[in-house]
PDB file of C-alpha atoms and ligand atoms in Angstrom:
ATOM      1  CA  UNK A 189      -7.753  11.260 -16.540  1.00 45.00           C
ATOM      2  CA  UNK A 190      -7.280   7.636 -17.418  1.00 45.00           C
ATOM      3  CA  UNK A 191     -10.239   5.507 -18.237  1.00 49.00           C
ATOM      4  CA  UNK A 192     -11.505   3.496 -15.353  1.00 51.00           C
ATOM      5  CA  UNK A 193     -11.061   0.088 -16.845  1.00 47.00           C
ATOM      6  CA  UNK A 194      -8.029   0.481 -19.072  1.00 47.00           C
ATOM      7  CA  UNK A 195      -5.846  -1.642 -16.750  1.00 53.00           C
ATOM      8  CA  UNK A 196      -7.402  -4.948 -17.733  1.00 63.00           C
ATOM      9  CA  UNK A 197     -10.795  -6.467 -18.153  1.00 75.00           C
ATOM     10  CA  UNK A 198     -10.591  -8.460 -14.953  1.00 89.00           C
ATOM     11  CA  UNK A 199     -13.690  -8.348 -12.793  1.00 93.00           C
ATOM     12  CA  UNK A 200     -14.250  -9.740  -9.291  1.00 95.00           C
ATOM     13  CA  UNK A 201     -15.844 -13.148  -9.372  1.00 95.00           C
ATOM     14  CA  UNK A 202     -16.229 -13.317  -5.618  1.00 96.00           C
ATOM     15  CA  UNK A 203     -15.515 -11.229  -2.556  1.00 96.00           C
ATOM     16  CA  UNK A 204     -15.125 -12.904   0.792  1.00 96.00           C
ATOM     17  CA  UNK A 205     -13.956 -11.969   4.264  1.00 96.00           C
ATOM     18  CA  UNK A 206     -11.439 -14.475   5.567  1.00 97.00           C
ATOM     19  CA  UNK A 207      -8.989 -14.904   8.458  1.00 96.00           C
ATOM     20  CA  UNK A 208     -11.446 -13.943  11.184  1.00 95.00           C
ATOM     21  CA  UNK A 209     -12.856 -11.157   8.996  1.00 95.00           C
ATOM     22  CA  UNK A 210      -9.503  -9.357   8.794  1.00 95.00           C
ATOM     23  CA  UNK A 211      -8.813 -10.052   5.107  1.00 96.00           C
ATOM     24  CA  UNK A 212     -10.863  -9.185   2.045  1.00 97.00           C
ATOM     25  CA  UNK A 213     -10.211 -11.922  -0.462  1.00 97.00           C
ATOM     26  CA  UNK A 214     -11.104 -11.155  -4.051  1.00 96.00           C
ATOM     27  CA  UNK A 215     -11.052 -13.808  -6.733  1.00 96.00           C
ATOM     28  CA  UNK A 216     -10.856 -12.193 -10.164  1.00 95.00           C
ATOM     29  CA  UNK A 217     -12.311 -13.712 -13.283  1.00 94.00           C
ATOM     30  CA  UNK A 218      -8.853 -14.002 -14.834  1.00 92.00           C
ATOM     31  CA  UNK A 219      -7.811 -16.354 -12.039  1.00 92.00           C
ATOM     32  CA  UNK A 220      -5.872 -13.861  -9.911  1.00 93.00           C
ATOM     33  CA  UNK A 221      -6.574 -13.772  -6.171  1.00 95.00           C
ATOM     34  CA  UNK A 222      -6.067 -10.647  -4.062  1.00 96.00           C
ATOM     35  CA  UNK A 223      -5.884 -10.892  -0.286  1.00 96.00           C
ATOM     36  CA  UNK A 224      -6.134  -7.426   1.204  1.00 96.00           C
ATOM     37  CA  UNK A 225      -5.783  -6.669   4.897  1.00 96.00           C
ATOM     38  CA  UNK A 226      -8.659  -4.491   6.045  1.00 97.00           C
ATOM     39  CA  UNK A 227      -6.403  -2.163   8.050  1.00 96.00           C
ATOM     40  CA  UNK A 228      -4.323  -1.498   4.925  1.00 96.00           C
ATOM     41  CA  UNK A 229      -7.449  -1.082   2.831  1.00 96.00           C
ATOM     42  CA  UNK A 230      -8.909   1.396   5.331  1.00 97.00           C
ATOM     43  CA  UNK A 231      -5.642   3.377   5.392  1.00 96.00           C
ATOM     44  CA  UNK A 232      -5.599   3.476   1.587  1.00 95.00           C
ATOM     45  CA  UNK A 233      -9.003   5.161   1.411  1.00 96.00           C
ATOM     46  CA  UNK A 234      -8.845   7.683  -1.401  1.00 92.00           C
ATOM     47  CA  UNK A 235     -11.816   9.826  -0.411  1.00 95.00           C
ATOM     48  CA  UNK A 236     -11.523  13.592   0.024  1.00 94.00           C
ATOM     49  CA  UNK A 237     -11.768  13.319   3.809  1.00 94.00           C
ATOM     50  CA  UNK A 238      -8.761  11.006   4.023  1.00 95.00           C
ATOM     51  CA  UNK A 239      -6.666  12.356   1.165  1.00 92.00           C
ATOM     52  CA  UNK A 240      -7.818  15.963   0.958  1.00 90.00           C
ATOM     53  CA  UNK A 241      -7.958  17.848  -2.292  1.00 87.00           C
ATOM     54  CA  UNK A 242      -4.221  18.446  -2.181  1.00 88.00           C
ATOM     55  CA  UNK A 243      -1.378  16.209  -0.911  1.00 86.00           C
ATOM     56  CA  UNK A 244      -0.719  18.633   1.954  1.00 90.00           C
ATOM     57  CA  UNK A 245      -4.223  17.915   3.266  1.00 89.00           C
ATOM     58  CA  UNK A 246      -3.722  14.166   3.356  1.00 91.00           C
ATOM     59  CA  UNK A 247      -4.248  12.562   6.751  1.00 92.00           C
ATOM     60  CA  UNK A 248      -1.378  10.172   5.908  1.00 92.00           C
ATOM     61  CA  UNK A 249      -3.269   7.251   7.298  1.00 95.00           C
ATOM     62  CA  UNK A 250      -1.311   4.188   8.359  1.00 96.00           C
ATOM     63  CA  UNK A 251      -2.621   0.636   8.746  1.00 95.00           C
ATOM     64  CA  UNK A 252      -1.454   0.640  12.388  1.00 96.00           C
ATOM     65  CA  UNK A 253      -4.148   3.238  13.106  1.00 97.00           C
ATOM     66  CA  UNK A 254      -6.879   0.757  12.289  1.00 96.00           C
ATOM     67  CA  UNK A 255      -6.550  -2.328  14.454  1.00 94.00           C
ATOM     68  CA  UNK A 256      -9.580  -4.607  14.336  1.00 92.00           C
ATOM     69  CA  UNK A 257     -11.101  -2.649  11.463  1.00 96.00           C
ATOM     70  CA  UNK A 258     -14.143  -4.368  10.020  1.00 97.00           C
ATOM     71  CA  UNK A 259     -16.315  -3.895   6.977  1.00 97.00           C
ATOM     72  CA  UNK A 260     -19.857  -2.974   7.988  1.00 97.00           C
ATOM     73  CA  UNK A 261     -21.157  -2.952   4.429  1.00 97.00           C
ATOM     74  CA  UNK A 262     -19.815  -3.316   0.922  1.00 96.00           C
ATOM     75  CA  UNK A 263     -21.760  -2.632  -2.262  1.00 96.00           C
ATOM     76  CA  UNK A 264     -20.849  -2.416  -5.933  1.00 95.00           C
ATOM     77  CA  UNK A 265     -20.821   0.982  -7.628  1.00 95.00           C
ATOM     78  CA  UNK A 266     -21.704   0.278 -11.224  1.00 92.00           C
ATOM     79  CA  UNK A 267     -19.100  -2.062 -12.678  1.00 91.00           C
ATOM     80  CA  UNK A 268     -16.036  -0.100 -11.719  1.00 93.00           C
ATOM     81  CA  UNK A 269     -15.869   0.214  -7.932  1.00 96.00           C
ATOM     82  CA  UNK A 270     -17.058  -0.821  -4.472  1.00 97.00           C
ATOM     83  CA  UNK A 271     -18.404   1.446  -1.780  1.00 98.00           C
ATOM     84  CA  UNK A 272     -17.191   0.279   1.626  1.00 98.00           C
ATOM     85  CA  UNK A 273     -18.724   1.298   4.952  1.00 98.00           C
ATOM     86  CA  UNK A 274     -16.263   0.731   7.777  1.00 98.00           C
ATOM     87  CA  UNK A 275     -16.912  -0.300  11.351  1.00 97.00           C
ATOM     88  CA  UNK A 276     -15.579   3.082  12.513  1.00 96.00           C
ATOM     89  CA  UNK A 277     -18.464   4.752  10.687  1.00 97.00           C
ATOM     90  CA  UNK A 278     -16.361   6.031   7.791  1.00 98.00           C
ATOM     91  CA  UNK A 279     -18.583   5.692   4.732  1.00 97.00           C
ATOM     92  CA  UNK A 280     -17.218   7.924   1.978  1.00 97.00           C
ATOM     93  CA  UNK A 281     -14.668   5.496   0.599  1.00 96.00           C
ATOM     94  CA  UNK A 282     -14.986   4.336  -2.989  1.00 96.00           C
ATOM     95  CA  UNK A 283     -12.518   1.625  -3.985  1.00 97.00           C
ATOM     96  CA  UNK A 284     -12.144   1.248  -7.724  1.00 95.00           C
ATOM     97  CA  UNK A 285     -11.460  -2.169  -9.195  1.00 95.00           C
ATOM     98  CA  UNK A 286      -8.192  -0.783 -10.520  1.00 92.00           C
ATOM     99  CA  UNK A 287      -7.135   0.258  -7.022  1.00 94.00           C
ATOM    100  CA  UNK A 288      -8.154  -3.061  -5.499  1.00 95.00           C
ATOM    101  CA  UNK A 289      -6.397  -4.983  -8.225  1.00 94.00           C
ATOM    102  CA  UNK A 290      -3.209  -2.952  -7.935  1.00 92.00           C
ATOM    103  CA  UNK A 291      -2.977  -3.122  -4.138  1.00 90.00           C
ATOM    104  CA  UNK A 292      -0.312  -5.495  -2.960  1.00 75.00           C
ATOM    105  CA  UNK A 293      -1.703  -8.637  -1.433  1.00 72.00           C
ATOM    106  CA  UNK A 294      -0.718  -8.104   2.159  1.00 61.00           C
ATOM    107  CA  UNK A 295      -1.489 -11.480   3.649  1.00 60.00           C
TER     108      UNK A 295
HETATM  109 ZN1   ZN F 121     -11.823   8.050   3.391  1.00 69.95          ZN
END
Protein backbone atom coordinates (compact mmCIF):
# COMPACT_ATOMS: atom_id res chain seq x y z
CA UNK A 1 0.00 0.00 0.00
CA UNK A 2 1.33 3.38 -0.97
CA UNK A 3 2.10 5.92 1.66
CA UNK A 4 -0.64 8.39 2.23
CA UNK A 5 1.27 11.50 1.39
CA UNK A 6 3.71 10.36 -1.26
CA UNK A 7 1.87 12.27 -4.02
CA UNK A 8 3.07 15.69 -2.95
CA UNK A 9 3.34 17.75 0.17
CA UNK A 10 0.42 19.97 -0.74
CA UNK A 11 -2.02 20.62 2.07
CA UNK A 12 -5.38 22.43 1.98
CA UNK A 13 -5.06 26.04 2.98
CA UNK A 14 -8.79 26.64 2.89
CA UNK A 15 -11.99 24.76 2.20
CA UNK A 16 -15.07 26.65 1.15
CA UNK A 17 -18.50 25.86 -0.23
CA UNK A 18 -19.26 27.98 -3.27
CA UNK A 19 -21.83 28.24 -6.07
CA UNK A 20 -24.87 28.00 -3.82
CA UNK A 21 -23.17 25.32 -1.72
CA UNK A 22 -22.85 22.93 -4.67
CA UNK A 23 -19.06 23.14 -5.04
CA UNK A 24 -16.33 22.36 -2.54
CA UNK A 25 -13.47 24.68 -3.35
CA UNK A 26 -10.10 23.75 -1.94
CA UNK A 27 -7.14 26.08 -2.13
CA UNK A 28 -3.91 24.13 -1.66
CA UNK A 29 -0.79 25.58 -0.13
CA UNK A 30 1.11 25.09 -3.39
CA UNK A 31 -1.29 27.48 -5.13
CA UNK A 32 -3.49 24.89 -6.85
CA UNK A 33 -7.27 25.29 -6.57
CA UNK A 34 -9.66 22.34 -6.78
CA UNK A 35 -13.35 22.91 -7.43
CA UNK A 36 -15.25 19.71 -6.77
CA UNK A 37 -18.95 19.26 -7.41
CA UNK A 38 -20.61 17.75 -4.36
CA UNK A 39 -22.64 15.26 -6.40
CA UNK A 40 -19.43 13.93 -7.97
CA UNK A 41 -17.71 13.89 -4.60
CA UNK A 42 -20.60 11.97 -3.04
CA UNK A 43 -20.58 9.45 -5.91
CA UNK A 44 -16.82 8.97 -5.50
CA UNK A 45 -17.17 7.92 -1.86
CA UNK A 46 -14.66 5.15 -1.27
CA UNK A 47 -16.17 3.69 1.89
CA UNK A 48 -17.01 -0.01 2.19
CA UNK A 49 -20.74 0.66 1.95
CA UNK A 50 -20.40 2.41 -1.41
CA UNK A 51 -17.53 0.43 -2.91
CA UNK A 52 -17.85 -2.91 -1.14
CA UNK A 53 -14.86 -5.04 -0.32
CA UNK A 54 -14.68 -6.29 -3.89
CA UNK A 55 -15.41 -4.49 -7.19
CA UNK A 56 -18.46 -6.71 -7.76
CA UNK A 57 -20.01 -5.25 -4.60
CA UNK A 58 -19.62 -1.66 -5.73
CA UNK A 59 -22.84 0.33 -5.88
CA UNK A 60 -21.46 2.07 -8.99
CA UNK A 61 -22.68 5.41 -7.80
CA UNK A 62 -23.19 8.16 -10.35
CA UNK A 63 -23.29 11.91 -9.71
CA UNK A 64 -26.78 12.04 -11.27
CA UNK A 65 -28.05 10.05 -8.28
CA UNK A 66 -27.22 12.90 -5.93
CA UNK A 67 -28.97 16.06 -7.02
CA UNK A 68 -28.88 18.83 -4.43
CA UNK A 69 -26.41 16.91 -2.28
CA UNK A 70 -25.08 19.00 0.57
CA UNK A 71 -22.33 18.64 3.13
CA UNK A 72 -23.78 18.47 6.64
CA UNK A 73 -20.39 18.34 8.32
CA UNK A 74 -16.75 18.12 7.35
CA UNK A 75 -13.87 17.50 9.73
CA UNK A 76 -10.17 16.77 9.30
CA UNK A 77 -8.89 13.27 10.04
CA UNK A 78 -5.33 13.78 11.19
CA UNK A 79 -3.38 15.46 8.42
CA UNK A 80 -4.26 13.08 5.64
CA UNK A 81 -8.02 13.10 5.09
CA UNK A 82 -11.44 14.66 5.69
CA UNK A 83 -14.49 12.95 7.08
CA UNK A 84 -17.61 14.20 5.30
CA UNK A 85 -21.16 13.80 6.60
CA UNK A 86 -23.65 14.18 3.77
CA UNK A 87 -27.13 15.65 3.82
CA UNK A 88 -28.54 12.21 2.95
CA UNK A 89 -27.20 10.92 6.27
CA UNK A 90 -24.28 9.01 4.76
CA UNK A 91 -21.43 9.45 7.23
CA UNK A 92 -18.83 6.75 6.58
CA UNK A 93 -16.95 8.54 3.83
CA UNK A 94 -13.30 9.38 4.36
CA UNK A 95 -11.76 11.50 1.60
CA UNK A 96 -7.99 11.44 1.60
CA UNK A 97 -6.08 14.52 0.52
CA UNK A 98 -4.61 12.45 -2.29
CA UNK A 99 -8.09 11.57 -3.55
CA UNK A 100 -9.31 15.15 -3.29
CA UNK A 101 -6.23 16.46 -5.02
CA UNK A 102 -6.44 13.92 -7.84
CA UNK A 103 -10.16 14.41 -8.53
CA UNK A 104 -10.79 16.37 -11.67
CA UNK A 105 -12.07 19.84 -11.01
CA UNK A 106 -15.59 19.49 -12.30
CA UNK A 107 -16.75 23.07 -12.29
ZN1 LIG B 1 -19.73 5.79 1.16
